[in-house]
Amino acid sequence: MLLWFVIAYWVISVGIGLYAATRVHNTKDFAIAGRHLPFYMVTATVFATWFGSETVLGIPATFLKEGLHGVVADPFGSSMCLILVGLFFAAPLYRMNLLTIGDFYRKRFGRSVEMLTTIAIVISYLGWVGAQITALGLVFNVVSGGEISKLAGMWIGSSTILIYTFFGGMWAVAVTDFIQMIIIVIGMLYIGGSVSGMVGGVGVVVDHAMQAGKFEFWPALDLKEVIAFAAAWVTMMFGSIPQQDVFQRVQSSKTEKIAIWGSVLGGSLYFLFAFVPMFLAYSATLIDPKMVSDLIDTDPQLILPNLVMKHAPLFAQVMFFGALLSAIKSCASATLLAPSVTFSENILKPMLGHRLSDRRMLHTMRGVTVVFTILITLYAMNSKASIFKMVENAYQITLVMAFVPMVAGVYWKRSTTQGALAAIFCGLSVWLSILIFGPEDPFVPAHFAGMIASIIGMIVGSLLPSIVRKPLPEEPEHAQLHHQAASHTGHVAEHPHHHPPHHSGH
């Protein structure tokens, strides 16, 4: 019975995505929904994109084993990322009227920086989308009682998500995200109420978790622990800022004000609701301690689905798996679209030549989406990492290569192309050196050392006499960008309806 509900929900949501596809007429519609999304849709798509499999399965599994201290990267770091994007990056980037985040790096630092950062951003999506596909396999396996294998579930899930992402692009993602956010919120609150009734109320679970030491958050006053804590926090807080999916939500907004506050509210809602799955998973230790002890060391991601399947009535099961599938689908569709659009626009388009018509470019984006879906599914099938680890590791490459050039490009007038290249080179080489040649448990984690090296590279490279030729054609926009960034820090979104002239090339 549950499986039929899941199938029906799956078919309906694909149908809604295909209906949204009727609004796609060009690359701008496909990539950033033609810049037409209203406030409620931007908020919903920010929330739903981030509320994925790691929030429902990965974070609770990590919380059960390590407590709050173990989930500092997500939801603490990731929700702060969305709020920081809204407050400090949404306005200056929105005013530049770009199609992808790679376009920012090209306009600010030139073609070479655009290529390098785009490659880093595309690679970073392997882990994140891979985690969603892995979770889809898990869900289909659980709800079918083992009739559908995990591998078959992965292929079913990725191919159906591809259908509406292929046709509908950002429009399909935004419309389905809005519906899926409603289902996530209602489903999570309903199952939370149902489970708290089984254990005697929320207070009982919270007291039990507190006595078990699960609410210890801050690290011990030991330098190595403090550095590890900071490194975990910045991985997603800073590493996810230069990401195409975050940028797409900013650029898809109807006005600058919507771009700012949609990110801030979406991030805040994400933080609040991420605690519901943690509460549910910890309730399992009171409801079925044997099941938890059996799974905690083998596959803790299964604790929450098993709790619902064994102890919740059918309606609660439908609500839970509806919410879980919504979370995974909204996240997977967005994270399939983002790297495909970036790769097409910033890697393929310059290679194929700017003579490419808009219709040909739209076909190219769709073709890349298909290829990327197949590659991601193969990666997910062969990955041994947990969902939480796949997501956390995804952002290390953007943290060491793309974050510092992004911040300096918006907020430091003296940053140069040479500085950006030095930041990318230093960050990447230090990160890889520690990963490959360093000890198993280094005093300073590789990605944290890489970020510091990237900062030093940017400062030194920008202040040294330039040996790298500046990008000439679009240089005048640098001053304009800094003027916008400076005015933005003083007063957020003073000109919500300001649209700069449309740049050639899009």
Short mmCIF file of C-alpha atoms in Angstrom, two decimals:
data_model
loop_
_atom_site.label_atom_id
_atom_site.label_comp_id
_atom_site.label_asym_id
_atom_site.label_seq_id
_atom_site.Cartn_x
_atom_site.Cartn_y
_atom_site.Cartn_z
CA MET A 1 0.00 0.00 0.00
CA LEU A 2 2.77 2.43 0.99
CA LEU A 3 4.67 1.70 -2.23
CA TRP A 4 1.61 2.62 -4.33
CA PHE A 5 1.27 5.91 -2.48
CA VAL A 6 4.94 6.62 -3.14
CA ILE A 7 4.58 5.77 -6.85
CA ALA A 8 1.46 7.96 -7.18
CA TYR A 9 3.20 10.90 -5.48
CA TRP A 10 6.25 10.40 -7.71
CA VAL A 11 4.17 10.44 -10.91
CA ILE A 12 2.21 13.55 -9.84
CA SER A 13 5.34 15.53 -9.00
CA VAL A 14 6.97 14.62 -12.34
CA GLY A 15 3.75 15.79 -14.04
CA ILE A 16 3.89 19.14 -12.19
CA GLY A 17 7.54 19.55 -13.25
CA LEU A 18 6.61 18.88 -16.88
CA TYR A 19 3.76 21.39 -16.68
CA ALA A 20 6.24 24.02 -15.44
CA ALA A 21 8.40 23.20 -18.47
CA THR A 22 5.87 24.97 -20.71
CA ARG A 23 7.34 28.27 -19.45
CA VAL A 24 10.84 27.51 -20.77
CA HIS A 25 11.51 29.27 -24.08
CA ASN A 26 15.23 30.17 -23.86
CA THR A 27 18.42 29.65 -21.84
CA LYS A 28 17.51 32.40 -19.37
CA ASP A 29 14.22 30.63 -18.57
CA PHE A 30 16.05 27.30 -18.25
CA ALA A 31 18.92 28.58 -16.08
CA ILE A 32 17.32 31.26 -13.88
CA ALA A 33 13.54 31.04 -14.54
CA GLY A 34 13.73 34.25 -16.59
CA ARG A 35 14.30 36.22 -13.34
CA HIS A 36 10.59 36.02 -12.53
CA LEU A 37 10.37 34.16 -9.19
CA PRO A 38 8.30 35.83 -6.43
CA PHE A 39 9.38 35.97 -2.77
CA TYR A 40 7.49 32.87 -1.58
CA MET A 41 8.98 30.77 -4.39
CA VAL A 42 12.55 31.93 -3.80
CA THR A 43 12.21 31.19 -0.06
CA ALA A 44 10.73 27.77 -0.82
CA THR A 45 13.37 26.82 -3.38
CA VAL A 46 16.23 27.94 -1.06
CA PHE A 47 14.76 25.86 1.78
CA ALA A 48 13.79 22.81 -0.28
CA THR A 49 17.08 22.64 -2.19
CA TRP A 50 19.03 22.40 1.05
CA PHE A 51 16.61 20.22 2.94
CA GLY A 52 17.84 17.03 1.28
CA SER A 53 18.70 13.45 2.15
CA GLU A 54 21.51 14.50 4.48
CA THR A 55 19.02 16.55 6.55
CA VAL A 56 16.56 13.67 6.98
CA LEU A 57 18.95 10.69 7.04
CA GLY A 58 22.57 11.90 7.31
CA ILE A 59 22.40 14.58 10.05
CA PRO A 60 20.25 12.46 12.45
CA ALA A 61 22.60 9.46 12.02
CA THR A 62 25.61 11.67 12.84
CA PHE A 63 23.76 13.29 15.77
CA LEU A 64 22.99 9.88 17.29
CA LYS A 65 26.67 8.94 17.23
CA GLU A 66 28.38 12.26 18.01
CA GLY A 67 25.74 14.66 19.41
CA LEU A 68 25.41 18.33 18.39
CA HIS A 69 29.20 18.61 18.20
CA GLY A 70 29.15 16.26 15.18
CA VAL A 71 26.64 18.29 13.15
CA VAL A 72 28.38 21.68 13.24
CA ALA A 73 28.91 21.61 9.44
CA ASP A 74 25.25 20.96 8.73
CA PRO A 75 22.79 22.44 9.78
CA PHE A 76 24.82 25.12 11.65
CA GLY A 77 27.34 25.93 8.89
CA SER A 78 25.00 25.42 5.94
CA SER A 79 22.18 27.61 7.26
CA MET A 80 24.68 30.37 8.06
CA CYS A 81 25.91 30.11 4.46
CA LEU A 82 22.45 30.96 3.10
CA ILE A 83 22.02 33.85 5.53
CA LEU A 84 25.49 35.25 4.66
CA VAL A 85 24.72 34.97 0.93
CA GLY A 86 21.51 36.94 1.46
CA LEU A 87 23.12 39.67 3.55
CA PHE A 88 26.46 40.15 1.77
CA PHE A 89 26.41 38.68 -1.75
CA ALA A 90 22.84 38.65 -3.10
CA ALA A 91 22.61 42.40 -3.89
CA PRO A 92 25.98 42.97 -5.63
CA LEU A 93 25.65 39.75 -7.64
CA TYR A 94 22.00 40.37 -8.54
CA ARG A 95 22.88 43.77 -9.98
CA MET A 96 25.45 42.23 -12.31
CA ASN A 97 22.61 40.41 -14.15
CA LEU A 98 24.55 37.18 -14.81
CA LEU A 99 23.47 33.73 -15.94
CA THR A 100 25.97 31.66 -13.91
CA ILE A 101 28.42 32.17 -11.08
CA GLY A 102 31.24 31.44 -13.56
CA ASP A 103 30.25 34.65 -15.38
CA PHE A 104 31.15 36.60 -12.22
CA TYR A 105 34.68 35.18 -12.17
CA ARG A 106 35.12 35.97 -15.88
CA LYS A 107 33.95 39.57 -15.57
CA ARG A 108 36.02 40.17 -12.47
CA PHE A 109 39.20 38.15 -13.14
CA GLY A 110 39.13 36.89 -16.73
CA ARG A 111 38.80 33.61 -18.62
CA SER A 112 41.45 31.54 -16.82
CA VAL A 113 39.90 32.14 -13.37
CA GLU A 114 36.44 31.43 -14.82
CA MET A 115 37.62 28.05 -16.15
CA LEU A 116 39.37 26.95 -12.94
CA THR A 117 36.58 27.96 -10.55
CA THR A 118 33.88 26.47 -12.81
CA ILE A 119 35.69 23.11 -12.89
CA ALA A 120 35.96 23.19 -9.05
CA ILE A 121 32.25 24.03 -8.71
CA VAL A 122 31.15 21.26 -11.11
CA ILE A 123 33.34 18.66 -9.33
CA SER A 124 31.92 19.71 -5.95
CA TYR A 125 28.45 18.63 -7.05
CA LEU A 126 29.49 14.99 -7.41
CA GLY A 127 29.29 14.44 -3.66
CA TRP A 128 26.11 16.39 -3.07
CA VAL A 129 24.02 14.94 -5.90
CA GLY A 130 25.57 11.53 -5.29
CA ALA A 131 24.20 11.68 -1.73
CA GLN A 132 20.65 12.34 -3.02
CA ILE A 133 20.81 9.47 -5.52
CA THR A 134 22.13 7.14 -2.80
CA ALA A 135 19.23 8.14 -0.56
CA LEU A 136 16.69 7.52 -3.34
CA GLY A 137 18.00 3.97 -3.70
CA LEU A 138 17.67 3.53 0.06
CA VAL A 139 14.06 4.82 0.13
CA PHE A 140 12.84 2.68 -2.77
CA ASN A 141 14.50 -0.34 -1.15
CA VAL A 142 12.80 0.31 2.23
CA VAL A 143 9.27 1.14 0.99
CA SER A 144 9.23 -1.86 -1.37
CA GLY A 145 10.24 -4.20 1.46
CA GLY A 146 13.43 -5.10 -0.41
CA GLU A 147 11.66 -5.86 -3.73
CA ILE A 148 13.47 -2.95 -5.41
CA SER A 149 17.23 -3.17 -4.89
CA LYS A 150 19.17 -0.06 -3.84
CA LEU A 151 20.88 0.08 -7.24
CA ALA A 152 17.59 -0.21 -9.15
CA GLY A 153 16.13 2.49 -6.85
CA MET A 154 19.02 4.80 -7.74
CA TRP A 155 18.38 4.44 -11.47
CA ILE A 156 14.58 4.83 -11.11
CA GLY A 157 15.04 7.94 -8.98
CA SER A 158 17.68 9.68 -11.09
CA SER A 159 15.97 8.98 -14.42
CA THR A 160 12.58 10.33 -13.31
CA ILE A 161 14.10 13.48 -11.77
CA LEU A 162 16.02 13.95 -15.02
CA ILE A 163 12.74 13.99 -17.00
CA TYR A 164 11.37 17.20 -15.51
CA THR A 165 14.76 18.86 -14.97
CA PHE A 166 15.63 18.19 -18.63
CA PHE A 167 12.48 19.89 -19.93
CA GLY A 168 11.71 22.45 -17.24
CA GLY A 169 15.07 23.64 -15.92
CA MET A 170 14.84 26.22 -13.14
CA TRP A 171 11.10 26.77 -13.67
CA ALA A 172 10.36 23.09 -12.99
CA VAL A 173 12.74 23.06 -10.03
CA ALA A 174 11.14 26.17 -8.49
CA VAL A 175 7.51 25.06 -8.91
CA THR A 176 8.15 21.52 -7.61
CA ASP A 177 10.28 22.93 -4.76
CA PHE A 178 7.39 25.11 -3.61
CA ILE A 179 5.02 22.14 -3.43
CA GLN A 180 7.70 19.93 -1.89
CA MET A 181 8.46 22.50 0.82
CA ILE A 182 4.81 22.40 1.90
CA ILE A 183 4.90 18.57 2.01
CA ILE A 184 8.22 18.55 3.92
CA VAL A 185 6.94 20.96 6.58
CA ILE A 186 3.54 19.28 7.06
CA GLY A 187 5.00 15.76 6.87
CA MET A 188 7.81 16.45 9.34
CA LEU A 189 5.54 18.20 11.86
CA TYR A 190 2.93 15.43 11.61
CA ILE A 191 5.42 12.59 12.10
CA GLY A 192 7.08 14.61 14.91
CA GLY A 193 3.75 14.84 16.73
CA SER A 194 3.05 11.16 16.11
CA VAL A 195 6.44 10.04 17.47
CA SER A 196 6.39 12.39 20.48
CA GLY A 197 3.03 10.78 21.42
CA MET A 198 4.74 7.37 21.51
CA VAL A 199 7.44 8.49 23.96
CA GLY A 200 5.37 10.75 26.23
CA GLY A 201 6.16 14.18 24.78
CA VAL A 202 9.02 16.26 23.40
CA GLY A 203 10.37 17.04 26.90
CA VAL A 204 11.05 13.35 27.62
CA VAL A 205 13.23 13.00 24.50
CA VAL A 206 15.06 16.30 25.13
CA ASP A 207 15.80 15.40 28.79
CA HIS A 208 17.06 11.96 27.78
CA ALA A 209 19.32 13.43 25.08
CA MET A 210 20.64 16.05 27.51
CA GLN A 211 21.53 13.42 30.11
CA ALA A 212 23.26 11.38 27.41
CA GLY A 213 25.47 14.41 26.64
CA LYS A 214 24.07 14.87 23.10
CA PHE A 215 23.72 18.66 23.48
CA GLU A 216 27.42 19.32 24.03
CA PHE A 217 28.26 21.63 21.16
CA TRP A 218 31.48 23.58 21.79
CA PRO A 219 34.88 21.86 21.54
CA ALA A 220 37.15 21.22 24.51
CA LEU A 221 39.76 23.96 25.16
CA ASP A 222 42.39 22.14 23.17
CA LEU A 223 43.94 23.83 20.12
CA LYS A 224 43.62 20.81 17.82
CA GLU A 225 39.95 20.35 18.74
CA VAL A 226 39.19 24.06 18.31
CA ILE A 227 40.80 24.07 14.84
CA ALA A 228 38.88 20.91 13.84
CA PHE A 229 35.63 22.51 15.04
CA ALA A 230 36.30 25.73 13.07
CA ALA A 231 37.27 23.68 10.00
CA ALA A 232 34.00 21.69 10.14
CA TRP A 233 32.00 24.91 10.50
CA VAL A 234 33.60 26.77 7.57
CA THR A 235 33.43 23.77 5.19
CA MET A 236 29.78 24.37 4.39
CA MET A 237 29.40 27.93 5.70
CA PHE A 238 32.04 29.32 3.32
CA GLY A 239 32.53 26.43 0.87
CA SER A 240 28.90 26.59 -0.29
CA ILE A 241 28.84 30.35 -0.92
CA PRO A 242 30.45 30.12 -4.40
CA GLN A 243 27.92 27.54 -5.62
CA GLN A 244 25.74 27.71 -8.71
CA ASP A 245 22.56 26.45 -6.98
CA VAL A 246 22.77 29.22 -4.34
CA PHE A 247 23.55 31.77 -7.04
CA GLN A 248 20.66 30.54 -9.22
CA ARG A 249 18.16 31.29 -6.46
CA VAL A 250 19.55 34.82 -6.13
CA GLN A 251 19.47 35.44 -9.89
CA SER A 252 16.01 33.88 -10.39
CA SER A 253 14.41 36.41 -8.04
CA LYS A 254 12.07 39.04 -9.45
CA THR A 255 13.75 41.89 -7.50
CA GLU A 256 16.91 42.54 -5.52
CA LYS A 257 15.00 42.67 -2.23
CA ILE A 258 13.51 39.24 -2.91
CA ALA A 259 17.00 37.89 -3.67
CA ILE A 260 18.25 39.11 -0.28
CA TRP A 261 15.40 38.17 2.03
CA GLY A 262 14.45 34.95 0.22
CA SER A 263 17.95 33.61 1.01
CA VAL A 264 17.87 34.82 4.62
CA LEU A 265 14.40 33.41 5.38
CA GLY A 266 15.06 30.15 3.49
CA GLY A 267 18.27 29.62 5.48
CA SER A 268 16.54 30.39 8.80
CA LEU A 269 13.68 27.95 8.06
CA TYR A 270 16.19 25.29 7.05
CA PHE A 271 18.01 25.64 10.39
CA LEU A 272 14.78 25.31 12.40
CA PHE A 273 13.39 22.32 10.54
CA ALA A 274 16.70 20.41 10.48
CA PHE A 275 16.14 19.66 14.18
CA VAL A 276 12.91 17.70 13.53
CA PRO A 277 14.67 14.64 11.96
CA MET A 278 17.26 14.75 14.79
CA PHE A 279 14.42 14.63 17.33
CA LEU A 280 12.78 11.73 15.44
CA ALA A 281 15.99 9.71 15.25
CA TYR A 282 16.77 10.21 18.93
CA SER A 283 13.20 9.15 19.81
CA ALA A 284 14.08 5.79 18.24
CA THR A 285 16.55 5.15 21.10
CA LEU A 286 13.57 5.25 23.50
CA ILE A 287 11.01 3.48 21.29
CA ASP A 288 13.18 0.67 19.88
CA PRO A 289 16.63 0.63 21.56
CA LYS A 290 17.48 -2.81 20.10
CA MET A 291 16.95 -1.63 16.49
CA VAL A 292 19.14 1.43 17.18
CA SER A 293 21.97 -0.61 18.72
CA ASP A 294 21.83 -3.04 15.76
CA LEU A 295 22.09 -0.25 13.17
CA ILE A 296 24.17 2.48 14.89
CA ASP A 297 27.51 0.99 13.82
CA THR A 298 26.46 -0.71 10.56
CA ASP A 299 24.04 1.66 8.77
CA PRO A 300 22.70 4.45 11.04
CA GLN A 301 21.00 6.10 8.03
CA LEU A 302 18.38 3.33 8.19
CA ILE A 303 17.33 4.07 11.81
CA LEU A 304 14.74 6.71 10.96
CA PRO A 305 13.08 4.88 8.00
CA ASN A 306 12.97 1.65 10.06
CA LEU A 307 11.41 3.45 13.05
CA VAL A 308 8.62 4.79 10.82
CA MET A 309 8.06 1.47 9.00
CA LYS A 310 7.88 -0.57 12.23
CA HIS A 311 6.11 1.75 14.66
CA ALA A 312 4.07 4.38 12.78
CA PRO A 313 0.56 3.89 11.31
CA LEU A 314 0.16 3.87 7.51
CA PHE A 315 -0.87 7.54 7.23
CA ALA A 316 2.20 8.61 9.22
CA GLN A 317 4.36 6.42 6.95
CA VAL A 318 2.88 8.09 3.86
CA MET A 319 3.54 11.54 5.39
CA PHE A 320 7.12 10.67 6.34
CA PHE A 321 8.15 9.11 3.04
CA GLY A 322 6.31 11.84 1.13
CA ALA A 323 8.37 14.43 3.03
CA LEU A 324 11.59 12.44 2.59
CA LEU A 325 11.07 11.98 -1.15
CA SER A 326 10.19 15.68 -1.47
CA ALA A 327 13.40 16.59 0.33
CA ILE A 328 15.52 14.37 -1.89
CA LYS A 329 13.83 15.30 -5.18
CA SER A 330 13.99 19.05 -4.62
CA CYS A 331 17.64 18.80 -3.69
CA ALA A 332 18.58 16.41 -6.51
CA SER A 333 16.82 18.32 -9.30
CA ALA A 334 18.45 21.60 -8.27
CA THR A 335 21.89 20.04 -7.93
CA LEU A 336 21.63 18.32 -11.31
CA LEU A 337 20.64 21.57 -13.00
CA ALA A 338 23.28 23.82 -11.42
CA PRO A 339 26.50 22.12 -12.60
CA SER A 340 24.99 21.33 -16.02
CA VAL A 341 24.17 25.00 -16.66
CA THR A 342 27.57 26.18 -15.37
CA PHE A 343 29.52 23.64 -17.41
CA SER A 344 27.55 24.49 -20.58
CA GLU A 345 27.82 28.26 -20.17
CA ASN A 346 31.37 28.64 -18.82
CA ILE A 347 33.29 25.68 -20.30
CA LEU A 348 31.49 24.53 -23.46
CA LYS A 349 30.15 27.82 -24.82
CA PRO A 350 33.58 29.55 -25.10
CA MET A 351 34.95 26.38 -26.76
CA LEU A 352 32.08 26.15 -29.25
CA GLY A 353 32.27 29.86 -30.00
CA HIS A 354 29.95 32.72 -29.07
CA ARG A 355 28.13 32.40 -32.43
CA LEU A 356 26.05 29.64 -30.82
CA SER A 357 22.34 30.52 -31.09
CA ASP A 358 20.25 30.60 -27.92
CA ARG A 359 18.25 27.55 -29.06
CA ARG A 360 21.44 25.55 -29.69
CA MET A 361 22.69 26.60 -26.25
CA LEU A 362 19.45 25.41 -24.65
CA HIS A 363 19.86 22.00 -26.33
CA THR A 364 23.47 21.90 -25.13
CA MET A 365 22.42 22.58 -21.51
CA ARG A 366 19.85 19.80 -21.69
CA GLY A 367 22.35 17.38 -23.20
CA VAL A 368 24.89 18.12 -20.46
CA THR A 369 22.16 17.52 -17.85
CA VAL A 370 21.64 13.99 -19.23
CA VAL A 371 25.38 13.20 -19.22
CA PHE A 372 25.81 14.61 -15.72
CA THR A 373 22.88 12.53 -14.38
CA ILE A 374 24.40 9.31 -15.72
CA LEU A 375 27.86 10.14 -14.30
CA ILE A 376 26.43 11.06 -10.89
CA THR A 377 24.39 7.86 -10.66
CA LEU A 378 27.46 5.76 -11.50
CA TYR A 379 29.46 7.70 -8.88
CA ALA A 380 26.76 7.17 -6.23
CA MET A 381 26.60 3.44 -6.99
CA ASN A 382 30.33 3.07 -6.39
CA SER A 383 30.77 5.42 -3.42
CA LYS A 384 31.29 3.93 0.03
CA ALA A 385 30.97 7.22 1.96
CA SER A 386 27.98 7.98 4.20
CA ILE A 387 25.40 10.52 2.98
CA PHE A 388 26.61 13.08 5.56
CA LYS A 389 30.27 12.63 4.58
CA MET A 390 29.51 12.83 0.84
CA VAL A 391 27.83 16.19 1.37
CA GLU A 392 30.44 17.55 3.79
CA ASN A 393 33.34 16.57 1.52
CA ALA A 394 31.65 18.10 -1.55
CA TYR A 395 32.41 21.65 -0.44
CA GLN A 396 36.09 21.31 0.34
CA ILE A 397 37.19 21.93 -3.26
CA THR A 398 35.12 25.14 -3.59
CA LEU A 399 36.32 26.30 -0.16
CA VAL A 400 39.98 26.13 -1.22
CA MET A 401 39.56 27.30 -4.84
CA ALA A 402 36.50 29.53 -5.30
CA PHE A 403 35.56 31.13 -1.95
CA VAL A 404 38.44 33.60 -1.54
CA PRO A 405 38.32 34.92 -5.16
CA MET A 406 34.56 35.40 -4.72
CA VAL A 407 34.86 37.47 -1.50
CA ALA A 408 37.83 39.47 -2.76
CA GLY A 409 36.18 40.01 -6.13
CA VAL A 410 33.14 41.61 -4.50
CA TYR A 411 34.70 43.38 -1.52
CA TRP A 412 38.40 44.11 -2.17
CA LYS A 413 39.05 46.72 -4.85
CA ARG A 414 42.76 45.90 -5.11
CA SER A 415 42.27 42.19 -5.82
CA THR A 416 43.67 41.26 -9.24
CA THR A 417 43.61 38.38 -11.69
CA GLN A 418 47.11 37.46 -10.52
CA GLY A 419 45.85 37.39 -6.92
CA ALA A 420 42.88 35.18 -7.86
CA LEU A 421 45.14 32.71 -9.71
CA ALA A 422 47.57 32.67 -6.76
CA ALA A 423 44.64 32.05 -4.37
CA ILE A 424 43.42 29.11 -6.48
CA PHE A 425 46.91 27.63 -6.90
CA CYS A 426 47.94 28.00 -3.22
CA GLY A 427 44.61 26.74 -1.87
CA LEU A 428 44.49 23.71 -4.14
CA SER A 429 48.15 22.71 -3.75
CA VAL A 430 48.16 22.94 0.07
CA TRP A 431 44.84 21.05 0.32
CA LEU A 432 45.99 18.24 -2.00
CA SER A 433 49.47 18.05 -0.41
CA ILE A 434 48.03 17.44 3.07
CA LEU A 435 45.40 15.01 1.72
CA ILE A 436 47.94 12.94 -0.24
CA PHE A 437 51.16 13.26 1.77
CA GLY A 438 49.97 14.41 5.21
CA PRO A 439 49.22 12.24 8.25
CA GLU A 440 45.88 10.42 8.66
CA ASP A 441 44.72 12.96 11.26
CA PRO A 442 46.60 16.25 10.62
CA PHE A 443 46.79 18.97 13.30
CA VAL A 444 45.19 21.41 10.82
CA PRO A 445 42.61 19.75 8.51
CA ALA A 446 43.60 19.88 4.83
CA HIS A 447 40.71 22.08 3.65
CA PHE A 448 41.21 24.58 6.50
CA ALA A 449 44.92 24.89 5.67
CA GLY A 450 43.96 25.23 2.00
CA MET A 451 41.57 28.11 2.77
CA ILE A 452 44.26 29.97 4.76
CA ALA A 453 46.77 29.40 1.92
CA SER A 454 44.19 30.72 -0.54
CA ILE A 455 43.75 33.93 1.51
CA ILE A 456 47.53 34.45 1.65
CA GLY A 457 47.80 33.76 -2.11
CA MET A 458 45.11 36.36 -2.88
CA ILE A 459 46.72 39.07 -0.72
CA VAL A 460 50.32 38.48 -1.86
CA GLY A 461 49.38 37.89 -5.52
CA SER A 462 47.28 41.06 -5.69
CA LEU A 463 49.85 43.31 -3.99
CA LEU A 464 52.89 42.08 -5.98
CA PRO A 465 53.63 43.78 -9.34
CA SER A 466 51.39 42.16 -11.95
CA ILE A 467 52.87 39.66 -14.38
CA VAL A 468 49.42 38.35 -15.41
CA ARG A 469 47.64 40.38 -18.09
CA LYS A 470 44.38 41.91 -16.87
CA PRO A 471 41.11 40.99 -18.60
CA LEU A 472 40.56 44.04 -20.79
CA PRO A 473 37.04 44.07 -22.30
CA GLU A 474 35.01 44.03 -19.11
CA GLU A 475 37.44 45.77 -16.76
CA PRO A 476 35.28 48.91 -16.21
CA GLU A 477 32.67 46.81 -14.42
CA HIS A 478 35.05 46.17 -11.52
CA ALA A 479 34.70 49.69 -10.18
CA GLN A 480 30.95 49.56 -10.62
CA LEU A 481 30.81 46.26 -8.70
CA HIS A 482 32.79 47.65 -5.77
CA HIS A 483 30.62 50.72 -5.66
CA GLN A 484 27.58 48.42 -5.44
CA ALA A 485 29.15 46.23 -2.75
CA ALA A 486 30.12 49.26 -0.68
CA SER A 487 26.70 50.86 -0.98
CA HIS A 488 25.08 47.50 -0.17
CA THR A 489 26.92 47.11 3.13
CA GLY A 490 25.70 50.51 4.20
CA HIS A 491 22.04 49.94 3.35
CA VAL A 492 20.65 46.63 2.17
CA ALA A 493 18.62 46.68 -1.02
CA GLU A 494 17.97 50.34 -1.48
CA HIS A 495 17.17 49.87 -5.18
CA PRO A 496 15.11 46.69 -5.41
CA HIS A 497 14.06 47.29 -8.99
CA HIS A 498 17.40 48.31 -10.45
CA HIS A 499 18.31 46.23 -13.49
CA PRO A 500 21.64 46.90 -15.22
CA PRO A 501 21.78 46.78 -19.00
CA HIS A 502 21.81 43.25 -20.38
CA HIS A 503 25.38 42.10 -21.04
CA SER A 504 26.39 40.86 -24.44
CA GLY A 505 26.96 37.13 -24.58
CA HIS A 506 23.65 36.12 -22.99
#
